[in-house]
Structures are given as C-alpha cells and as structure tokens.
Amino acid sequence: MSSRQVTVVDAGVGNLGNVRRALEALGAEVALSRDPEQLRRSRCLVLPGVGAFRPPREALRGAPEQALREALEAGAWLLGICVGYQLLFEAGEEHGTTDGLGWLPGRVTRLASPAQSDLALPLPHIGWNRLEPRADHPLLAGIAPGSFVYFVHSYAPEGVPEDALLASAFYGRPFAAVAARGRVAGTQFHPEKSDRVGLKLLANFLEMAHGSAASA
Amino acid sequence: MISPAATVWSSPAVGGLARRIIPCLDVAGGRVVKGVRFADLEELGDPATEAARYAREGADELVLLDVAASHEGRSARLDWVESTARQVFIPFTVGGGVASVADARALLLAGADKVGVNSAAVARPELLSELAETFGAQCVVLSVDARRRAGGWTLLTHGGRRETGLDALEWMAEGCRRGAGEILLTSIDADGTESGYDLELLRAACGRLPVPVIASGGAGRLEHLAAALEAGAAALLAASIFHRHQFSIAEVKSFLESRGFAMRTETAEPPAGLEARQ
C-alpha cells in the first residue's frame, strides 16, 4: 500500500491532535501545516476546527486560502470538520456575518428551537445524533441510515442545495451534517470522535483521495 | 428561559439525540483502580486498554478521573492520556487536580476532549470562565459533589470529604453562568450504596440548569438508570455497575431503549485494518 499522506490544515485554533491520531490509526501519514507551499503541494487535505467561525477564517485569509485554492485546482481533495466544515460555505453568521471560503453552497446560521415551541433548545448541540443519508456517495459507503455520530456545535449550514447535500441531521431544525461538491467535502460532526462510523467516513475519504490520485 | 430538562431531552426538537452512558475509570499512578475513593485501592489495569474495551462495548463517552492527581507529578498522567487518545475514538473527559488554564491545556493537547474541574473551581470560580473563554464551554465539565441537608443539598469538595457550607444548587447555577458546559452531579449520600440515584437532587438540578446534567452515584439496578433519565439526566455515569460486570453496556442500552429512551447503537463495521490496531 502506498503511503497515504494527509495534510491537516492548522488554522491556528483548536486541538488538531485527535484528528491526527484518528487518521494515523487508519494508516495515514499526517503532517500539520499552515505553510502555503505545503498546502499547495498536498493532494489530501483535512481542515478541522473548533470554536468560533471568524478566528480560523481570518487565519486562512490571504496566502493559505490561495494555496488551498491552487491545490484544489490541481486535483486535491479537501475534508472540512466541524468549524472547518462551516468555513467551506459562503458565509457564517456567528458574531456578525463573515464571508466563508465559498467552496460549498449555503450559509452557516445558528441552531434554534422550532417555531411555535416553548422549549428552549440547549446549545451547543452536544452528543450523539442520527445521520440520515440523502445521497449515494462514496464518502458514506458502509454507513447505515440512522447511524449515530458525535456533534458539538451551535451553528450549522442551511440552504444547502440537494446536489451538495449528502446527509442531514436534526436539532431544532434539519441541517446539512455532510455536504460535498466535487472534491470538497465536510462533516458538521466530529468523525474522529464518532467511533466506528466516524472512522469509516475518514477511511472512505482517504480511499477517495488516494484511490483516485496517481500518487500523493 | 430554561425548560425542564426532562421535557427537552425527550422532545422531538432534539431529533435523534441519544442519552449517553458514561463509564467512569478511576486512575491512580497511571493505573485504573477501584475502591471507595482513596481507601483500599485495587488495580484493574491500564487506562488505555480499559477505555478501549469500554468503547468497543458501546460506551458513548468516558470519564477518567485521576484520583491521585494532587499527590503526584502532573506530567506523569499525560502519558496515559495520550495513549488513551491513540486507542479511543469517542469523547473522553479527564478530571482530577485541574486548577489552571495551563493544566487544562496540557490535558487537551494530550488528547482529552473535555476537562473536569471540581475543588479548584470552588476555591476560585473564575477558573470556569477562564477555561470557557480559552477552550469553549463544551470542554468544561463542572463536577459537583452534593449531600443532603435540611431543605436542600450542601456542596462538598475534595472527593466529598470537605464541607463548604455552600448550597449545591446555587453553586451549579453559578458554575453554568461562569461557563461550565456540563454538570457531573454526584450524590455523596447515594454514591457506593447501589440503592439508586438521588432523584430529588437530579430533578431539582435538571429543572433549573441550562446545560446537560450527568447523573452519578447510586446506580445498582437497571430501574435506577431509567429513573435518572426520567428525572432529566442527559447522561449516566456509572462505575461499579460495569466494573463488576453486573450488566454489559449493551444490556443497559437495550433496557433503556425498551423504556423509550433514545440510545446510540452501533451501525458500522470497523474500517479494514483498524481492529488489528486495537
């Protein structure tokens, strides 16, 4: 088996260790980097993130964003996780509107209690919730409808068109839990903390990126 | 507005959100131990191995409590936290002796998903806001030991050995205002008795706190677990009920599911090559 190299994009916030450890458990060779040259050369990129939308967005603005764009144009695969996933959309509305990377269609808005409900929905949405696949896609291969995955978030994408929606989940409202367009994909939940289901998704992503690329 | 948790967690608004089963491992000197707090510690094994076993059996999350943290060097435990993180791909909390942002950062970098704080937060409540501002409230689990007294519950610290004179419910509410993302609530009266959780305490806490409450202390029979969820607990912490193999996690979940509580069940095969590593 050829070495499965992955670059985990370091947007300067949050703990990248657990994403790294999960990828390594799947046999990947992992580098953490924000160096534009390293990002540009990589053919398999993972963009994690926790916390708020704006700090990692600002950390990527400029050279790292340009490098990621060039990598994608050259055929790289990119998987966003949690806030890293949210950054892929057109805009985020956490603490004012911030433009996103715009590689997935939709906007990131706050979760809230359903209208006409007198319940106050606890936020963040934290815990194991069900994933409902909406498309047949290699990223979801082997993952049964209704599988539980681990979420920690208060905001989520909305207005994601059907052709980019791979799986939805529900907390206060339905939201896109997994989305993809071309070689850009992402998950609102934490696959590195979602036990076998999450590891299966990461393994699928490695397979997609390395099965199709000539060589990393 | 705060809704009674018992209503929220069983409402359609939370979708398929599952109640969580959380085994707790006491660790001393880098080994899993059992015993009533510090007395008669008996070694059970390596934390990473025990944690991985619980994860395979269906635990939703784990709590690893370093019961001797204040007695030993802080760097010693980072080794077992790191090796646990290499083998366990469900969330886990590490508690015991966390007194500063630096303590918490070291544990999070070693692979813990959340840190548990108890006595140090009582001594210096600002610790909770500092942790929440630095890492986010979702990382901060406030562990609270409560004991019945006339008209309510009093707050204890230092593993339930020290009286504070404070009202436990008031303290939990303040803890949430300061940034605790979850409350791990142990009834010192019920702990170790296996005669059931203190349900009045749970109802009182779940009815007024805006964050998930993890019920701890007193579980001995399956009915006790159902009663705690009925009282509004988002999650159940249990130690002896699992360590003594009275019930498997699968049996617990199957029972609670039959009572109408949403439980996570496993629905994927492990990726090829992973089992060999575990």
Coordinates of C-alpha atoms in Angstrom, one line a residue:
Chain A
M1 CA 0.0 0.0 0.0
S2 CA 1.4 3.4 -1.0
S3 CA 1.8 5.9 1.8
R4 CA -1.4 7.8 2.4
Q5 CA -0.2 11.3 3.1
V6 CA -2.6 13.8 4.6
T7 CA -2.0 17.5 5.4
V8 CA -4.1 18.6 8.4
V9 CA -4.5 22.4 7.9
D10 CA -3.6 24.3 11.0
A11 CA -5.8 27.3 11.1
G12 CA -4.3 28.3 14.4
V13 CA -7.2 27.4 16.7
G14 CA -8.2 24.3 18.4
N15 CA -6.7 21.0 19.0
L16 CA -5.6 19.1 16.0
G17 CA -4.2 16.1 17.9
N18 CA -7.3 14.0 17.9
V19 CA -7.9 14.4 14.1
R20 CA -4.2 13.5 13.6
R21 CA -4.4 10.4 15.9
A22 CA -7.6 9.1 14.1
L23 CA -6.0 9.5 10.7
E24 CA -2.8 7.8 11.9
A25 CA -4.9 4.9 13.3
L26 CA -6.2 4.4 9.8
G27 CA -2.6 4.2 8.5
A28 CA -2.2 7.7 7.1
E29 CA 1.0 9.7 7.3
V30 CA 0.0 13.1 8.8
A31 CA 1.6 16.5 8.6
L32 CA 0.2 19.5 10.4
S33 CA 0.8 22.8 8.4
R34 CA -0.3 26.3 7.5
D35 CA 2.7 26.8 5.2
P36 CA 1.3 27.8 1.8
E37 CA 3.9 25.8 -0.1
Q38 CA 3.0 22.6 1.9
L39 CA -0.8 23.2 1.4
R40 CA -0.3 23.8 -2.4
R41 CA 1.7 20.6 -2.8
S42 CA -0.8 18.4 -0.8
R43 CA -3.3 16.2 -2.6
C44 CA -5.2 15.2 0.5
L45 CA -6.2 18.0 2.9
V46 CA -8.2 17.9 6.2
L47 CA -9.4 21.2 7.7
P48 CA -10.5 20.7 11.3
G49 CA -11.7 23.4 13.7
V50 CA -13.4 24.1 17.0
G51 CA -14.7 27.3 18.5
A52 CA -16.0 30.3 16.6
F53 CA -16.1 30.9 12.8
R54 CA -14.1 34.1 12.5
P55 CA -10.6 33.3 14.0
P56 CA -9.8 30.4 11.7
R57 CA -11.4 32.2 8.8
E58 CA -9.1 35.2 9.3
A59 CA -6.1 32.8 9.9
L60 CA -6.6 31.3 6.4
R61 CA -7.3 34.6 4.6
G62 CA -4.6 35.5 2.0
A63 CA -1.8 33.1 1.2
P64 CA -3.1 29.9 2.9
E65 CA -6.5 30.4 1.2
Q66 CA -4.9 30.9 -2.2
A67 CA -2.7 27.9 -1.7
L68 CA -5.7 25.7 -0.8
R69 CA -7.5 27.0 -3.9
E70 CA -4.5 26.1 -6.1
A71 CA -4.3 22.7 -4.6
L72 CA -8.0 22.1 -5.3
E73 CA -7.5 23.3 -8.9
A74 CA -4.6 20.8 -9.2
G75 CA -6.9 18.0 -8.1
A76 CA -6.6 17.9 -4.3
W77 CA -9.3 16.5 -2.0
L78 CA -10.4 18.5 1.0
L79 CA -12.4 17.4 4.0
G80 CA -13.6 20.1 6.5
I81 CA -14.6 19.0 10.0
C82 CA -16.9 21.0 12.4
V83 CA -15.9 24.6 12.2
G84 CA -13.5 23.6 9.4
Y85 CA -16.6 22.4 7.5
Q86 CA -18.5 25.6 8.2
L87 CA -15.7 27.6 6.7
L88 CA -16.2 25.9 3.4
F89 CA -19.6 27.6 2.9
E90 CA -20.4 31.1 1.5
A91 CA -20.8 32.9 4.8
G92 CA -21.0 32.4 8.6
E93 CA -23.4 34.4 10.9
E94 CA -21.6 33.9 14.2
H95 CA -20.8 37.3 15.9
G96 CA -21.8 39.2 12.7
T97 CA -21.6 38.0 9.1
T98 CA -18.2 36.8 7.8
D99 CA -17.6 35.6 4.3
G100 CA -16.5 31.9 4.1
L101 CA -14.3 30.2 1.6
G102 CA -17.3 29.7 -0.7
W103 CA -16.5 26.2 -1.9
L104 CA -19.8 24.7 -0.7
P105 CA -23.2 26.3 -1.3
G106 CA -25.1 27.6 1.7
R107 CA -24.8 29.8 4.8
V108 CA -23.9 28.9 8.4
T109 CA -26.6 30.0 10.8
R110 CA -27.5 29.5 14.5
L111 CA -29.5 26.5 15.5
A112 CA -32.7 27.4 17.4
S113 CA -35.8 25.9 18.9
P114 CA -38.5 25.2 16.4
A115 CA -41.1 28.0 15.8
Q116 CA -44.2 27.6 18.0
S117 CA -42.3 25.7 20.5
D118 CA -42.0 26.8 24.1
L119 CA -38.9 24.7 24.6
A120 CA -35.5 26.4 24.9
L121 CA -33.2 24.2 23.0
P122 CA -29.9 23.7 24.9
L123 CA -26.9 24.9 22.9
P124 CA -24.4 23.8 21.9
H125 CA -25.9 20.7 20.3
I126 CA -23.6 18.2 22.1
G127 CA -23.8 14.5 21.9
W128 CA -24.7 11.6 19.6
N129 CA -27.3 12.2 17.0
R130 CA -28.6 10.4 13.9
L131 CA -27.3 10.8 10.5
E132 CA -29.8 10.4 7.6
P133 CA -28.0 9.9 4.2
R134 CA -29.6 11.9 1.3
A135 CA -27.4 10.7 -1.5
D136 CA -25.4 7.6 -2.5
H137 CA -21.8 8.8 -2.2
P138 CA -18.5 7.1 -1.6
L139 CA -17.9 9.2 1.5
L140 CA -20.8 7.4 3.2
A141 CA -20.1 3.9 1.9
G142 CA -20.8 1.3 4.6
I143 CA -22.6 3.8 6.9
A144 CA -26.2 2.7 7.6
P145 CA -29.0 5.2 7.7
G146 CA -29.7 6.4 11.2
S147 CA -26.1 5.8 12.4
F148 CA -25.1 7.9 15.4
V149 CA -22.3 10.5 15.1
Y150 CA -20.9 12.9 17.7
F151 CA -21.7 16.6 17.4
V152 CA -20.5 19.7 19.3
H153 CA -21.8 22.9 17.7
S154 CA -24.3 25.8 17.9
Y155 CA -24.3 26.8 14.2
A156 CA -24.9 24.7 11.1
P157 CA -25.3 25.2 7.4
E158 CA -28.6 25.9 5.9
G159 CA -29.8 26.4 2.3
V160 CA -27.6 23.6 1.0
P161 CA -29.0 22.5 -2.4
E162 CA -29.9 18.9 -2.9
D163 CA -27.0 18.2 -5.2
A164 CA -24.5 19.1 -2.4
L165 CA -26.3 17.5 0.5
L166 CA -25.0 14.1 1.4
A167 CA -26.6 13.6 4.8
S168 CA -28.8 15.6 7.2
A169 CA -29.3 15.6 10.9
F170 CA -31.9 17.3 13.1
Y171 CA -31.6 19.5 16.2
G172 CA -34.1 22.3 16.4
R173 CA -34.2 22.2 12.6
P174 CA -32.8 19.9 9.9
F175 CA -29.3 20.8 8.8
A176 CA -26.6 19.5 6.4
A177 CA -24.5 17.2 8.5
V178 CA -22.4 16.1 5.5
A179 CA -22.1 18.0 2.3
A180 CA -19.8 17.8 -0.8
R181 CA -19.3 19.3 -4.2
G182 CA -16.6 17.9 -6.4
R183 CA -13.5 17.1 -4.3
V184 CA -14.5 19.4 -1.5
A185 CA -16.5 17.7 1.3
G186 CA -17.1 18.2 5.0
T187 CA -18.9 17.0 8.1
Q188 CA -20.6 19.0 10.9
F189 CA -19.9 16.2 13.3
H190 CA -16.5 15.0 14.6
P191 CA -15.6 11.8 12.7
E192 CA -12.5 11.5 14.8
K193 CA -14.8 11.1 17.9
S194 CA -17.6 9.2 16.3
D195 CA -16.3 5.7 16.9
R196 CA -16.5 3.2 14.1
V197 CA -18.9 5.3 12.0
G198 CA -16.6 8.3 12.0
L199 CA -13.5 6.2 11.4
K200 CA -15.3 4.6 8.5
L201 CA -16.1 8.0 7.0
L202 CA -12.4 9.1 7.4
A203 CA -11.3 5.8 5.8
N204 CA -13.7 6.4 2.9
F205 CA -12.2 9.9 2.4
L206 CA -8.6 8.5 2.4
E207 CA -9.8 5.9 -0.2
M208 CA -11.4 8.6 -2.4
A209 CA -8.3 10.9 -2.3
H210 CA -5.7 8.2 -2.6
G211 CA -7.6 5.7 -4.7
S212 CA -8.1 8.4 -7.4
A213 CA -4.8 10.3 -7.2
A214 CA -1.9 8.9 -9.1
S215 CA 0.3 9.1 -6.1
A216 CA 0.4 11.5 -3.2
Chain B
M1 CA -35.9 30.8 29.5
I2 CA -34.9 27.4 30.8
S3 CA -37.0 24.4 30.0
P4 CA -37.2 21.5 32.4
A5 CA -34.5 19.1 31.0
A6 CA -36.8 16.2 31.4
T7 CA -39.0 17.7 28.8
V8 CA -36.3 18.9 26.5
W9 CA -34.3 15.6 26.1
S10 CA -37.4 13.6 25.3
S11 CA -38.9 16.2 22.9
P12 CA -38.9 15.9 19.1
A13 CA -36.9 19.2 19.0
V14 CA -33.7 17.4 19.8
G15 CA -34.1 15.0 16.8
G16 CA -32.4 11.7 17.5
L17 CA -30.1 12.9 20.2
A18 CA -29.2 9.9 22.4
R19 CA -28.9 9.8 26.2
R20 CA -25.3 8.9 27.0
I21 CA -23.9 6.0 29.0
I22 CA -20.6 7.1 30.5
P23 CA -18.4 4.5 32.3
C24 CA -16.0 6.2 34.8
L25 CA -12.5 5.0 35.4
D26 CA -10.6 6.0 38.5
V27 CA -6.9 6.2 37.7
A28 CA -4.0 6.4 40.3
G29 CA -0.4 6.3 39.4
G30 CA -1.3 5.7 35.7
R31 CA -3.3 2.5 36.6
V32 CA -7.1 2.0 36.7
V33 CA -8.1 1.3 40.3
K34 CA -11.3 0.6 42.1
G35 CA -12.2 1.4 45.7
V36 CA -14.1 3.9 47.6
R37 CA -12.2 7.0 46.7
F38 CA -8.8 6.6 48.3
A39 CA -9.4 3.6 50.6
D40 CA -8.5 0.1 49.6
L41 CA -7.4 0.8 46.0
E42 CA -7.3 -2.3 43.9
E43 CA -5.6 -2.2 40.5
L44 CA -7.7 -3.2 37.4
G45 CA -5.4 -2.4 34.6
D46 CA -4.0 0.0 32.0
P47 CA -6.3 3.1 31.4
A48 CA -5.9 3.0 27.6
T49 CA -6.7 -0.7 27.4
E50 CA -9.7 -0.4 29.8
A51 CA -11.0 2.7 28.0
A52 CA -10.7 1.0 24.6
R53 CA -12.6 -2.0 25.9
Y54 CA -15.5 0.1 27.1
A55 CA -15.5 2.0 23.8
R56 CA -15.8 -1.4 21.9
E57 CA -18.6 -2.4 24.2
G58 CA -20.6 0.7 23.3
A59 CA -19.8 3.4 25.8
D60 CA -20.8 6.8 24.4
E61 CA -18.2 8.7 26.3
L62 CA -15.7 8.1 29.1
V63 CA -14.6 9.9 32.3
L64 CA -11.1 9.2 33.5
L65 CA -10.7 10.6 37.0
D66 CA -7.2 10.9 38.3
V67 CA -7.9 10.3 41.9
A68 CA -4.3 10.8 43.0
A69 CA -3.6 13.8 40.7
S70 CA -2.8 16.2 43.5
H71 CA -0.3 13.7 45.1
E72 CA 1.9 13.1 42.1
G73 CA 3.6 14.9 39.3
R74 CA 1.4 16.4 36.7
S75 CA 3.4 15.3 33.7
A76 CA 3.1 11.6 34.7
R77 CA -0.5 11.4 33.7
L78 CA -0.1 13.0 30.3
D79 CA 1.4 9.7 29.1
W80 CA -1.7 7.7 29.8
V81 CA -4.0 10.4 28.5
E82 CA -2.0 10.4 25.2
S83 CA -2.1 6.6 24.9
T84 CA -5.8 6.6 25.7
A85 CA -6.3 9.1 22.9
R86 CA -4.5 6.9 20.4
Q87 CA -6.8 4.0 21.1
V88 CA -10.2 5.6 21.9
F89 CA -12.3 7.4 19.2
I90 CA -15.1 8.5 21.4
P91 CA -15.1 11.7 23.6
F92 CA -13.4 11.4 26.9
T93 CA -13.1 13.7 29.9
V94 CA -10.1 13.8 32.2
G95 CA -10.5 15.2 35.7
G96 CA -8.6 15.4 38.9
G97 CA -6.4 18.2 40.2
V98 CA -7.2 20.6 37.3
A99 CA -6.6 24.1 38.8
S100 CA -5.5 26.3 35.9
V101 CA -5.7 27.0 32.2
A102 CA -2.3 25.5 31.8
D103 CA -3.4 22.2 33.5
A104 CA -6.4 22.0 31.2
R105 CA -4.3 22.9 28.0
A106 CA -1.8 20.1 28.8
L107 CA -4.7 17.5 29.1
L108 CA -6.4 18.7 26.0
L109 CA -3.2 18.6 23.9
A110 CA -2.6 15.1 25.2
G111 CA -5.9 14.2 23.7
A112 CA -8.7 14.7 26.3
D113 CA -11.8 16.2 24.8
K114 CA -13.0 17.8 28.0
V115 CA -11.6 18.6 31.4
G116 CA -13.4 18.0 34.7
V117 CA -13.0 20.6 37.4
N118 CA -14.2 20.4 41.0
S119 CA -12.5 21.7 44.1
A120 CA -10.3 24.2 42.3
A121 CA -13.4 25.9 40.8
V122 CA -15.0 26.2 44.2
A123 CA -11.8 27.8 45.6
R124 CA -11.6 30.1 42.6
P125 CA -14.8 30.3 40.5
E126 CA -13.0 32.5 37.8
L127 CA -11.3 29.3 36.7
L128 CA -14.6 28.3 35.0
S129 CA -14.8 31.5 32.9
E130 CA -11.1 31.3 32.1
L131 CA -11.5 27.7 30.8
A132 CA -14.6 28.5 28.9
E133 CA -13.1 31.6 27.3
T134 CA -9.9 29.8 26.3
F135 CA -11.3 26.4 25.2
G136 CA -15.1 26.9 24.9
A137 CA -17.8 25.8 27.3
Q138 CA -18.1 22.4 25.6
C139 CA -14.7 21.5 27.1
V140 CA -15.6 22.3 30.6
V141 CA -17.3 19.8 32.8
L142 CA -18.1 21.0 36.3
S143 CA -18.0 18.1 38.8
V144 CA -20.2 18.7 41.8
D145 CA -20.4 16.6 45.0
A146 CA -23.7 17.2 46.9
R147 CA -25.0 15.9 50.2
R148 CA -28.5 16.3 51.6
R149 CA -29.1 18.7 54.4
A150 CA -32.3 20.3 55.8
G151 CA -34.1 22.0 53.0
G152 CA -31.7 21.1 50.2
W153 CA -28.2 20.0 49.4
T154 CA -24.8 21.2 50.5
L155 CA -21.7 21.4 48.4
L156 CA -18.7 19.2 49.3
T157 CA -15.2 19.3 47.8
H158 CA -12.0 17.1 48.0
G159 CA -13.7 13.9 46.9
G160 CA -16.7 14.5 49.2
R161 CA -14.6 14.9 52.4
R162 CA -14.8 18.6 52.9
E163 CA -17.9 20.7 53.7
T164 CA -18.1 24.1 52.0
G165 CA -21.3 25.3 53.6
L166 CA -22.5 26.4 50.1
D167 CA -25.8 25.4 48.6
A168 CA -25.1 22.9 45.9
L169 CA -27.9 24.1 43.5
E170 CA -26.8 27.7 43.8
W171 CA -23.2 26.7 43.0
M172 CA -24.3 24.7 39.9
A173 CA -26.3 27.7 38.6
E174 CA -23.3 30.0 39.2
G175 CA -21.0 27.4 37.5
C176 CA -23.2 27.5 34.4
R177 CA -23.2 31.3 34.3
R178 CA -19.5 31.2 34.5
G179 CA -19.1 28.8 31.6
A180 CA -19.5 25.2 32.6
G181 CA -20.8 23.3 29.6
E182 CA -22.0 20.3 31.5
I183 CA -22.5 19.3 35.1
L184 CA -21.4 16.0 36.5
L185 CA -23.5 15.7 39.6
T186 CA -22.7 13.1 42.3
S187 CA -24.8 12.4 45.3
I188 CA -22.4 11.6 48.1
D189 CA -25.3 10.1 50.1
A190 CA -26.1 7.7 47.3
D191 CA -22.6 7.0 46.0
G192 CA -21.5 3.5 46.6
T193 CA -24.9 2.4 48.0
E194 CA -26.2 0.9 44.8
S195 CA -29.7 1.8 46.0
G196 CA -30.5 4.4 43.3
Y197 CA -29.6 7.9 42.3
D198 CA -30.8 10.8 44.5
L199 CA -33.8 11.6 42.2
E200 CA -34.9 14.7 44.0
L201 CA -31.5 16.2 43.6
L202 CA -31.5 15.3 39.9
R203 CA -35.0 16.8 39.3
A204 CA -34.0 20.0 41.2
A205 CA -30.8 20.4 39.1
C206 CA -32.2 19.4 35.7
G207 CA -35.2 21.7 36.3
R208 CA -33.1 24.8 36.6
L209 CA -29.8 24.3 34.8
P210 CA -29.4 25.2 31.1
V211 CA -26.8 22.6 30.4
P212 CA -26.8 18.7 30.3
V213 CA -26.6 17.0 33.7
I214 CA -24.7 13.8 34.1
A215 CA -26.1 11.8 36.9
S216 CA -23.7 10.0 39.2
G217 CA -23.8 7.9 42.4
G218 CA -26.0 5.2 43.5
A219 CA -26.7 3.0 40.4
G220 CA -27.2 -0.6 41.3
R221 CA -30.2 -1.8 39.2
L222 CA -31.4 -1.1 35.7
E223 CA -34.5 0.6 37.1
H224 CA -32.3 3.2 38.8
L225 CA -30.8 4.2 35.4
A226 CA -34.3 4.6 33.8
A227 CA -35.4 6.7 36.8
A228 CA -32.5 9.1 36.5
L229 CA -33.2 9.7 32.8
E230 CA -36.9 10.2 33.7
A231 CA -35.7 12.8 36.2
G232 CA -34.0 14.7 33.3
A233 CA -30.4 13.5 33.2
A234 CA -28.8 13.7 29.8
A235 CA -26.2 11.1 30.6
L236 CA -25.5 8.5 33.2
L237 CA -22.1 8.0 34.8
A238 CA -21.6 4.5 36.3
A239 CA -18.6 2.8 37.6
S240 CA -19.2 -0.3 39.7
I241 CA -22.3 -1.4 37.8
F242 CA -19.9 -2.0 34.8
H243 CA -16.6 -2.8 36.6
R244 CA -18.2 -5.7 38.4
H245 CA -19.8 -7.0 35.1
Q246 CA -23.2 -6.9 36.7
F247 CA -24.5 -5.6 33.4
S248 CA -22.9 -5.0 30.0
I249 CA -23.3 -1.7 28.3
A250 CA -25.4 -3.4 25.6
E251 CA -27.8 -4.8 28.2
V252 CA -28.1 -1.4 29.8
K253 CA -28.8 0.3 26.5
S254 CA -31.2 -2.3 25.3
F255 CA -33.2 -2.0 28.6
L256 CA -33.3 1.8 28.4
E257 CA -34.3 1.7 24.8
S258 CA -37.2 -0.6 25.7
R259 CA -38.3 2.2 28.1
G260 CA -38.4 4.7 25.3
F261 CA -35.1 6.5 25.8
A262 CA -33.0 7.2 22.7
M263 CA -29.8 5.2 22.8
R264 CA -26.9 5.0 20.4
T265 CA -26.5 1.6 18.8
E266 CA -23.6 0.6 16.6
T267 CA -24.3 0.7 12.9
A268 CA -21.0 0.4 11.0
E269 CA -18.3 -2.2 10.6
P270 CA -14.9 -1.1 11.7
P271 CA -12.7 0.1 8.8
A272 CA -10.4 -2.6 7.5
G273 CA -7.1 -2.7 9.4
L274 CA -8.4 -0.9 12.5
E275 CA -9.3 -3.8 14.6
A276 CA -5.8 -5.2 14.4
R277 CA -4.6 -2.0 16.0
Q278 CA -7.0 -2.1 18.9

